[in-house]
Amino acid sequence: MQLVRQFGTAIILSVVSLGLVIGGLSLSIAESYSPPPLTPTQSQPTAPIFLTVTATAEVQITPSDTPQPAITNTAELPSSCTPPSGWIGVVVQPNDTLASVALRYQTTADQVAAANCLLTQSLIPGTILYVPPVPTNTLIPCGPPFGWIRYIVQPGDTLFHIAFNYGVSTYELQRANCLGYSTY
């Protein structure tokens, strides 16, 4: 009976291992796959498409054989826009909005728009947007406060037990002994 159980376990483990190997191979093949380039027989636009962009962020797509100017100056575009000192560039992700980016970096949408000289509230994924750096948490220094004594931990002691016996909180013991949030 034990022989049958061991044989069954070996078969199950070999099937699982084979599945893992095949899965790994299929993932590596899928990651290295690149679509073939377009051939002349596949559909391609017959006339070139030129974009006309105005300063009010309107885009007109017009198929034409003659190129049109890329930007039409209906309003004065800023000649140079430098972000405030200390601000960092981040890449706009899909579904990012000006409000969500401002909330993430603890500022207002108006400040982000003004700092980046934005003419519209919409963001284009993949572009660089300058935002203020997020303040980092400062570490509280650890170590025993003045006047504390050294205690040798005995078998069976817990952090709560030691804190209770000396009239301090477990948090104070953790900080005094540089334990972080550990209770060991």
Short mmCIF file of C-alpha atoms in Angstrom, two decimals:
data_model
loop_
_atom_site.label_atom_id
_atom_site.label_comp_id
_atom_site.label_asym_id
_atom_site.label_seq_id
_atom_site.Cartn_x
_atom_site.Cartn_y
_atom_site.Cartn_z
CA MET A 1 0.00 0.00 0.00
CA GLN A 2 2.83 2.39 0.87
CA LEU A 3 4.49 1.62 -2.47
CA VAL A 4 1.30 2.57 -4.36
CA ARG A 5 1.04 5.84 -2.37
CA GLN A 6 4.67 6.75 -3.11
CA PHE A 7 4.22 5.90 -6.77
CA GLY A 8 1.07 8.07 -6.97
CA THR A 9 2.85 10.97 -5.25
CA ALA A 10 5.77 10.67 -7.68
CA ILE A 11 3.41 10.75 -10.69
CA ILE A 12 1.57 13.83 -9.35
CA LEU A 13 4.84 15.66 -8.66
CA SER A 14 6.17 14.85 -12.11
CA VAL A 15 2.97 16.12 -13.79
CA VAL A 16 3.14 19.36 -11.76
CA SER A 17 6.83 19.81 -12.61
CA LEU A 18 6.16 19.21 -16.29
CA GLY A 19 3.35 21.79 -16.19
CA LEU A 20 5.69 24.35 -14.61
CA VAL A 21 8.36 23.75 -17.24
CA ILE A 22 5.88 24.03 -20.11
CA GLY A 23 4.35 27.16 -18.56
CA GLY A 24 7.77 28.76 -18.19
CA LEU A 25 8.66 28.00 -21.78
CA SER A 26 5.37 29.39 -23.09
CA LEU A 27 5.88 32.60 -21.07
CA SER A 28 9.38 33.07 -22.44
CA ILE A 29 8.12 32.55 -25.97
CA ALA A 30 5.24 35.00 -25.42
CA GLU A 31 7.57 37.68 -24.01
CA SER A 32 10.00 37.44 -26.88
CA TYR A 33 7.29 37.54 -29.58
CA SER A 34 7.25 40.64 -31.76
CA PRO A 35 4.56 41.14 -34.41
CA PRO A 36 5.73 40.92 -38.01
CA PRO A 37 6.11 44.22 -39.92
CA LEU A 38 3.32 45.38 -42.21
CA THR A 39 3.56 44.09 -45.76
CA PRO A 40 2.40 46.14 -48.75
CA THR A 41 -0.65 43.88 -49.11
CA GLN A 42 -1.95 44.83 -45.65
CA SER A 43 -4.12 47.90 -45.26
CA GLN A 44 -2.24 51.17 -45.12
CA PRO A 45 -3.58 54.70 -45.49
CA THR A 46 -3.54 55.82 -49.08
CA ALA A 47 -3.17 59.55 -48.44
CA PRO A 48 -0.87 61.00 -45.79
CA ILE A 49 -2.58 62.46 -42.73
CA PHE A 50 -1.42 65.82 -41.42
CA LEU A 51 -2.42 67.27 -38.07
CA THR A 52 -3.39 70.87 -37.49
CA VAL A 53 -2.95 71.79 -33.83
CA THR A 54 -4.15 75.09 -32.47
CA ALA A 55 -3.16 76.65 -29.17
CA THR A 56 -6.60 75.91 -27.77
CA ALA A 57 -5.69 72.20 -27.96
CA GLU A 58 -8.03 71.44 -30.85
CA VAL A 59 -6.83 68.74 -33.20
CA GLN A 60 -8.10 68.47 -36.74
CA ILE A 61 -7.22 65.40 -38.79
CA THR A 62 -7.41 66.08 -42.47
CA PRO A 63 -6.24 63.68 -45.18
CA SER A 64 -4.33 65.75 -47.69
CA ASP A 65 -1.56 65.47 -50.22
CA THR A 66 0.02 68.78 -49.18
CA PRO A 67 1.53 69.31 -45.76
CA GLN A 68 -0.05 71.95 -43.55
CA PRO A 69 1.68 73.93 -40.81
CA ALA A 70 1.97 71.88 -37.64
CA ILE A 71 0.97 74.66 -35.23
CA THR A 72 -1.38 77.50 -35.95
CA ASN A 73 -0.79 80.43 -33.59
CA THR A 74 -4.29 81.53 -32.63
CA ALA A 75 -3.02 82.34 -29.14
CA GLU A 76 0.45 83.13 -27.91
CA LEU A 77 2.24 79.95 -26.76
CA PRO A 78 4.79 80.29 -23.97
CA SER A 79 8.29 80.48 -25.41
CA SER A 80 9.95 78.79 -22.47
CA CYS A 81 8.48 77.13 -19.45
CA THR A 82 10.87 76.23 -16.68
CA PRO A 83 9.51 74.25 -13.74
CA PRO A 84 9.99 75.60 -10.22
CA SER A 85 13.30 74.83 -8.59
CA GLY A 86 13.40 71.43 -6.90
CA TRP A 87 10.46 69.95 -8.81
CA ILE A 88 11.03 66.54 -10.40
CA GLY A 89 9.84 65.15 -13.71
CA VAL A 90 7.48 62.17 -13.73
CA VAL A 91 6.03 60.28 -16.67
CA VAL A 92 2.25 60.63 -17.06
CA GLN A 93 0.58 57.22 -16.88
CA PRO A 94 -2.64 56.16 -18.64
CA ASN A 95 -5.77 57.32 -16.75
CA ASP A 96 -3.81 60.03 -14.90
CA THR A 97 -5.66 63.29 -14.48
CA LEU A 98 -4.33 66.63 -13.34
CA ALA A 99 -6.30 66.29 -10.10
CA SER A 100 -5.03 62.75 -9.37
CA VAL A 101 -1.41 63.73 -10.00
CA ALA A 102 -1.80 66.82 -7.80
CA LEU A 103 -3.31 64.72 -5.01
CA ARG A 104 -0.52 62.14 -5.27
CA TYR A 105 2.15 64.83 -4.90
CA GLN A 106 0.31 66.84 -2.23
CA THR A 107 -0.32 70.00 -4.25
CA THR A 108 -3.18 71.53 -6.24
CA ALA A 109 -4.07 70.99 -9.87
CA ASP A 110 -3.74 74.73 -10.52
CA GLN A 111 -0.17 74.77 -9.21
CA VAL A 112 0.83 71.79 -11.37
CA ALA A 113 -0.83 73.34 -14.43
CA ALA A 114 0.88 76.69 -13.85
CA ALA A 115 4.30 75.14 -13.22
CA ASN A 116 4.09 73.10 -16.43
CA CYS A 117 2.51 75.90 -18.53
CA LEU A 118 -0.40 73.63 -19.40
CA LEU A 119 -3.04 75.09 -21.69
CA THR A 120 -5.54 72.30 -21.03
CA GLN A 121 -6.58 70.05 -18.15
CA SER A 122 -6.01 66.81 -20.12
CA LEU A 123 -2.75 64.90 -19.81
CA ILE A 124 -1.13 62.78 -22.51
CA PRO A 125 0.29 59.44 -21.28
CA GLY A 126 4.04 59.15 -21.75
CA THR A 127 4.77 62.88 -21.44
CA ILE A 128 6.87 64.35 -18.65
CA LEU A 129 5.11 66.42 -16.01
CA TYR A 130 6.99 68.33 -13.33
CA VAL A 131 5.72 67.88 -9.75
CA PRO A 132 7.01 68.84 -6.31
CA PRO A 133 8.98 66.15 -4.47
CA VAL A 134 6.98 64.19 -1.90
CA PRO A 135 8.27 64.81 1.61
CA THR A 136 9.83 61.71 3.10
CA ASN A 137 9.15 60.45 6.57
CA THR A 138 11.92 61.30 8.98
CA LEU A 139 13.17 58.43 11.03
CA ILE A 140 12.85 58.70 14.75
CA PRO A 141 16.24 57.97 16.27
CA CYS A 142 16.34 54.85 18.36
CA GLY A 143 18.28 54.20 21.52
CA PRO A 144 17.64 54.22 25.24
CA PRO A 145 16.52 57.49 26.80
CA PHE A 146 18.66 59.06 29.52
CA GLY A 147 18.43 57.21 32.83
CA TRP A 148 17.32 53.85 31.51
CA ILE A 149 19.04 50.75 32.87
CA ARG A 150 20.27 47.67 31.06
CA TYR A 151 18.09 44.54 31.44
CA ILE A 152 19.07 41.01 30.42
CA VAL A 153 16.15 39.18 28.84
CA GLN A 154 15.28 35.94 30.63
CA PRO A 155 13.71 32.83 29.07
CA GLY A 156 9.94 33.31 28.90
CA ASP A 157 10.09 37.13 28.92
CA THR A 158 7.91 39.01 26.46
CA LEU A 159 8.12 42.62 25.39
CA PHE A 160 4.74 43.28 26.98
CA HIS A 161 5.81 41.64 30.25
CA ILE A 162 9.03 43.67 30.49
CA ALA A 163 7.18 46.90 29.61
CA PHE A 164 4.52 46.20 32.23
CA ASN A 165 7.10 45.44 34.94
CA TYR A 166 9.00 48.70 34.31
CA GLY A 167 5.96 50.91 33.72
CA VAL A 168 6.68 51.83 30.12
CA SER A 169 4.87 51.13 26.86
CA THR A 170 5.91 48.42 24.43
CA TYR A 171 6.43 51.15 21.82
CA GLU A 172 8.99 52.87 24.08
CA LEU A 173 10.83 49.55 24.53
CA GLN A 174 10.80 48.94 20.77
CA ARG A 175 12.21 52.41 20.09
CA ALA A 176 14.82 52.20 22.87
CA ASN A 177 16.09 48.87 21.52
CA CYS A 178 15.86 49.79 17.81
CA LEU A 179 13.36 46.99 17.17
CA GLY A 180 11.10 48.87 14.76
CA TYR A 181 7.71 47.15 14.98
CA SER A 182 9.16 43.78 15.96
CA THR A 183 7.97 42.19 19.17
CA TYR A 184 10.78 39.64 19.41
#
